[in-house]
Amino acid sequence: MQKQVSIGLLGFGVVGSGVVKMIENHREELSQKLGCDVTVKHILVRDKEKQRDLPLHSPKLTTDPAEVLNDPDIDIIVEVMGGIEEARKHIRHALQNKKHVVTANKDLIALHGQELLEVASENHCDLFYEASVGGGIPVLRGLTDGLISDRIQEVMGIVNGTTNYILTKMDEDHVSFDKALGDAQNLGFAEADPTADIEGLDAARKMAILSRLAFSMNVELDDVETSGITDIALKDLEYGNQLGYVMKLIGFAKKENGSIEISVQPTFFDKKHPLAGVKNEYNAVYIKGEAVGETMFYGPGAGSMPTATAVVSDIMAVVKNMLLGITGKSNLIAGLDKEITPDERRFAKFYVRLHVKDKAGVFASISQLFHDKEISFERIIQRPASKNQLAEVILVTHQTSLANFQTTLEQLQEMESLESIQSYYRVEGVEKND
Ligand code: NAP
Ligand code: HSE
């Protein structure tokens, strides 16, 4: 039986240094749980001269990928360097050299996961990526192990810590978007370029990965309709509060009658909904299965040690498979045909904020338009707008199809009494079928 497993690490930043620290600090437990030792042999970095906190039994730092990828002693490559093309090239190289791979790289897995899983299986290697979604929360294993027996109907989650942190700070402490984003960057949650966080792309990548596993379909990034939080006004958060809602950037994936809808969008949640209480950088994924009903996975979605937990657990899963001689057998490649639900069959409630001319009969004409489209209102607020002669109207609709709602907005734009549609957001309630 193998007595030692050697790791080659690609990257020694926030996540990589956490992985090294965890393997050092948990050495005895790992050895006892696995029946063999795990050591990090080489670490690939960009800059060898950088000041770093190195562990006692320091692995060798290198800037030459071949030194790590071609070392015959290395069994598992852990890719925590980020980026797409270079990481993809190194992972393919590692798999072709019969080395197992663990990665935290959601950008890469969202774009090229299927291809890399195929290369892994062809080479009888494992490719695991638990840390790519939800940091330290074992949500991918929740889908692929714990809930594998069920038919998953819905996956809805707060899967980006940075945006959840920003929205919490704007809502509760009334700080500006820029200040909250700066704080998230200083705390290490945000990506080096936070555009992917705030524009919703990071969450879209995670939703593509989650949906692939939940529905066994080859979901691609383009299948995820995506909008971010950059345009959210403090005013909408305030009105949301009055209505008993809280705003979250939500990934939403649903399978109904064989077709799927996937989106990432700012969504108002009833404060009684379990996802409404998820604050700051925390993530949570709510999964609904036909047999199990409602489940929720909650925890830290980013950061050095939480993410390292997922990476080291993946390493341990590989080592167990190595010891059992079954590597390459548990790479789940999504195989079902994919069908995307058309807007006519996607249903939701919506919040809309309008500026209208402040004169008699205006509200009646707006109501008539919604009535003609068979959209009824659940809540209405009317206030004088800050600009002269205008009123601000906030409507919350009952359920309607996305197609019907969009046509209604287009017709609203043409009304003479409408000044502007200021904003509109999906609303998620707590009651069943609301
Ligand atoms: P990071 O702090 O920027 O660290 C990146 C590391 O990779 C650095 O050590 C860097 O070397 C090295 N590196 C980057 N490009 C390289 C290249 N071309 N050649 C050699 N070395 C290179 O990044 P991170 O936050 O640890 O994130 C790593 C991965 O984990 C990313 O895919 C990220 O999306 C994912 N992830 C991060 C978190 C989180 O909370 N941070 C959570 C989940 C997933 P130098 O040190 O020499 O610059
Ligand atoms: N920038 C990401 C987030 C890091 O804020 O969730 C974890 O993937």
Tab-separated table of C-alpha atoms and ligand atoms in Angstrom, residues 9-18 43-52 62-65 79-83 86-87 90 103-108 130-136 188-192 202 205-206 301-308 311, ligand 1:
chain	number	residue	atom	x	y	z
A	9	LEU	CA	0.709	22.990	-6.054
A	10	LEU	CA	0.123	25.475	-8.877
A	11	GLY	CA	-0.251	28.811	-7.033
A	12	PHE	CA	0.548	29.985	-3.523
A	13	GLY	CA	-1.815	32.886	-2.978
A	14	VAL	CA	-4.889	33.174	-0.738
A	15	VAL	CA	-6.070	29.594	-1.363
A	16	GLY	CA	-2.688	27.923	-2.011
A	17	SER	CA	-1.184	29.190	1.245
A	18	GLY	CA	-4.300	27.959	3.104
A	43	ILE	CA	4.837	24.938	-5.599
A	44	LEU	CA	4.600	26.893	-8.847
A	45	VAL	CA	4.547	30.691	-8.416
A	46	ARG	CA	4.988	33.679	-10.688
A	47	ASP	CA	7.559	35.444	-8.536
A	48	LYS	CA	10.000	33.419	-6.413
A	49	GLU	CA	11.384	36.510	-4.694
A	50	LYS	CA	8.054	37.613	-3.201
A	51	GLN	CA	7.945	37.835	0.612
A	52	ARG	CA	5.874	34.845	1.841
A	62	THR	CA	9.576	27.159	-8.701
A	63	THR	CA	8.584	29.290	-11.665
A	64	ASP	CA	8.943	26.367	-14.094
A	65	PRO	CA	5.627	24.498	-14.585
A	79	GLU	CA	-4.422	24.095	-9.342
A	80	VAL	CA	-5.043	27.252	-7.310
A	81	MET	CA	-3.405	29.809	-9.590
A	82	GLY	CA	-6.581	31.003	-11.360
A	83	GLY	CA	-6.919	32.270	-14.932
A	86	GLU	CA	-2.637	28.618	-18.741
A	87	ALA	CA	-4.469	26.701	-16.027
A	90	HIS	CA	-1.366	22.743	-17.127
A	103	THR	CA	-8.867	22.725	-8.671
A	104	ALA	CA	-10.680	25.712	-7.135
A	105	ASN	CA	-10.935	27.405	-10.519
A	106	LYS	CA	-14.620	28.119	-11.243
A	107	ASP	CA	-13.805	30.259	-14.300
A	108	LEU	CA	-12.048	27.308	-15.911
A	130	GLU	CA	-15.476	21.271	-4.774
A	131	ALA	CA	-13.874	24.646	-3.928
A	132	SER	CA	-15.094	26.173	-7.192
A	133	VAL	CA	-18.565	26.766	-5.731
A	134	GLY	CA	-19.389	27.995	-2.240
A	135	GLY	CA	-15.816	28.051	-0.807
A	136	GLY	CA	-15.925	25.810	2.256
A	188	GLY	CA	-9.894	39.236	0.313
A	189	PHE	CA	-13.344	38.077	-0.901
A	190	ALA	CA	-13.378	39.969	-4.176
A	191	GLU	CA	-11.566	38.789	-7.301
A	192	ALA	CA	-8.381	40.707	-8.263
A	202	ASP	CA	-18.664	34.911	-10.969
A	205	ARG	CA	-19.998	30.530	-13.527
A	206	LYS	CA	-20.910	28.870	-10.237
A	301	GLY	CA	-18.193	31.112	0.476
A	302	ALA	CA	-14.667	32.471	0.200
A	303	GLY	CA	-11.438	33.069	2.110
A	304	SER	CA	-8.193	31.211	2.632
A	305	MET	CA	-9.012	28.499	5.179
A	306	PRO	CA	-12.659	27.808	4.226
A	307	THR	CA	-11.642	27.322	0.593
A	308	ALA	CA	-8.606	25.263	1.642
A	311	VAL	CA	-9.464	21.667	-1.605
B	1	NAP	P1	-4.251	34.622	-5.653
B	1	NAP	O1	-4.226	34.982	-4.224
B	1	NAP	O2	-4.156	35.693	-6.671
B	1	NAP	O3	-3.047	33.577	-5.900
B	1	NAP	C1	-2.673	33.124	-7.170
B	1	NAP	C2	-1.367	32.361	-7.043
B	1	NAP	O4	-1.058	31.750	-8.282
B	1	NAP	C3	-0.166	33.235	-6.680
B	1	NAP	O5	0.680	32.526	-5.810
B	1	NAP	C4	0.521	33.469	-8.009
B	1	NAP	O6	1.928	33.586	-7.898
B	1	NAP	C5	0.223	32.181	-8.740
B	1	NAP	N1	0.101	32.374	-10.170
B	1	NAP	C6	-0.861	33.045	-10.845
B	1	NAP	N2	-0.636	33.007	-12.164
B	1	NAP	C7	0.482	32.284	-12.315
B	1	NAP	C8	1.225	31.898	-13.444
B	1	NAP	N3	0.859	32.239	-14.666
B	1	NAP	N4	2.329	31.130	-13.272
B	1	NAP	C9	2.708	30.788	-12.017
B	1	NAP	N5	2.051	31.133	-10.904
B	1	NAP	C10	0.962	31.868	-11.063
B	1	NAP	O7	-5.551	33.764	-6.019
B	1	NAP	P2	-6.505	32.981	-4.990
B	1	NAP	O8	-7.456	33.932	-4.366
B	1	NAP	O9	-5.682	32.082	-4.155
B	1	NAP	O10	-7.393	32.119	-6.022
B	1	NAP	C11	-6.864	30.968	-6.633
B	1	NAP	C12	-7.997	30.213	-7.353
B	1	NAP	O11	-8.983	29.820	-6.388
B	1	NAP	C13	-8.751	31.042	-8.372
B	1	NAP	O12	-9.152	30.197	-9.432
B	1	NAP	C14	-9.970	31.534	-7.611
B	1	NAP	O13	-11.063	31.822	-8.440
B	1	NAP	C15	-10.257	30.318	-6.753
B	1	NAP	N6	-11.015	30.590	-5.522
B	1	NAP	C16	-10.609	31.575	-4.677
B	1	NAP	C17	-11.307	31.792	-3.496
B	1	NAP	C18	-10.885	32.850	-2.529
B	1	NAP	O14	-11.569	33.022	-1.517
B	1	NAP	N7	-9.787	33.553	-2.758
B	1	NAP	C19	-12.417	31.001	-3.192
B	1	NAP	C20	-12.806	29.986	-4.079
B	1	NAP	C21	-12.084	29.780	-5.259
B	1	NAP	P3	2.648	34.808	-7.094
B	1	NAP	O15	2.355	34.522	-5.647
B	1	NAP	O16	4.062	34.684	-7.425
B	1	NAP	O17	1.974	36.053	-7.587
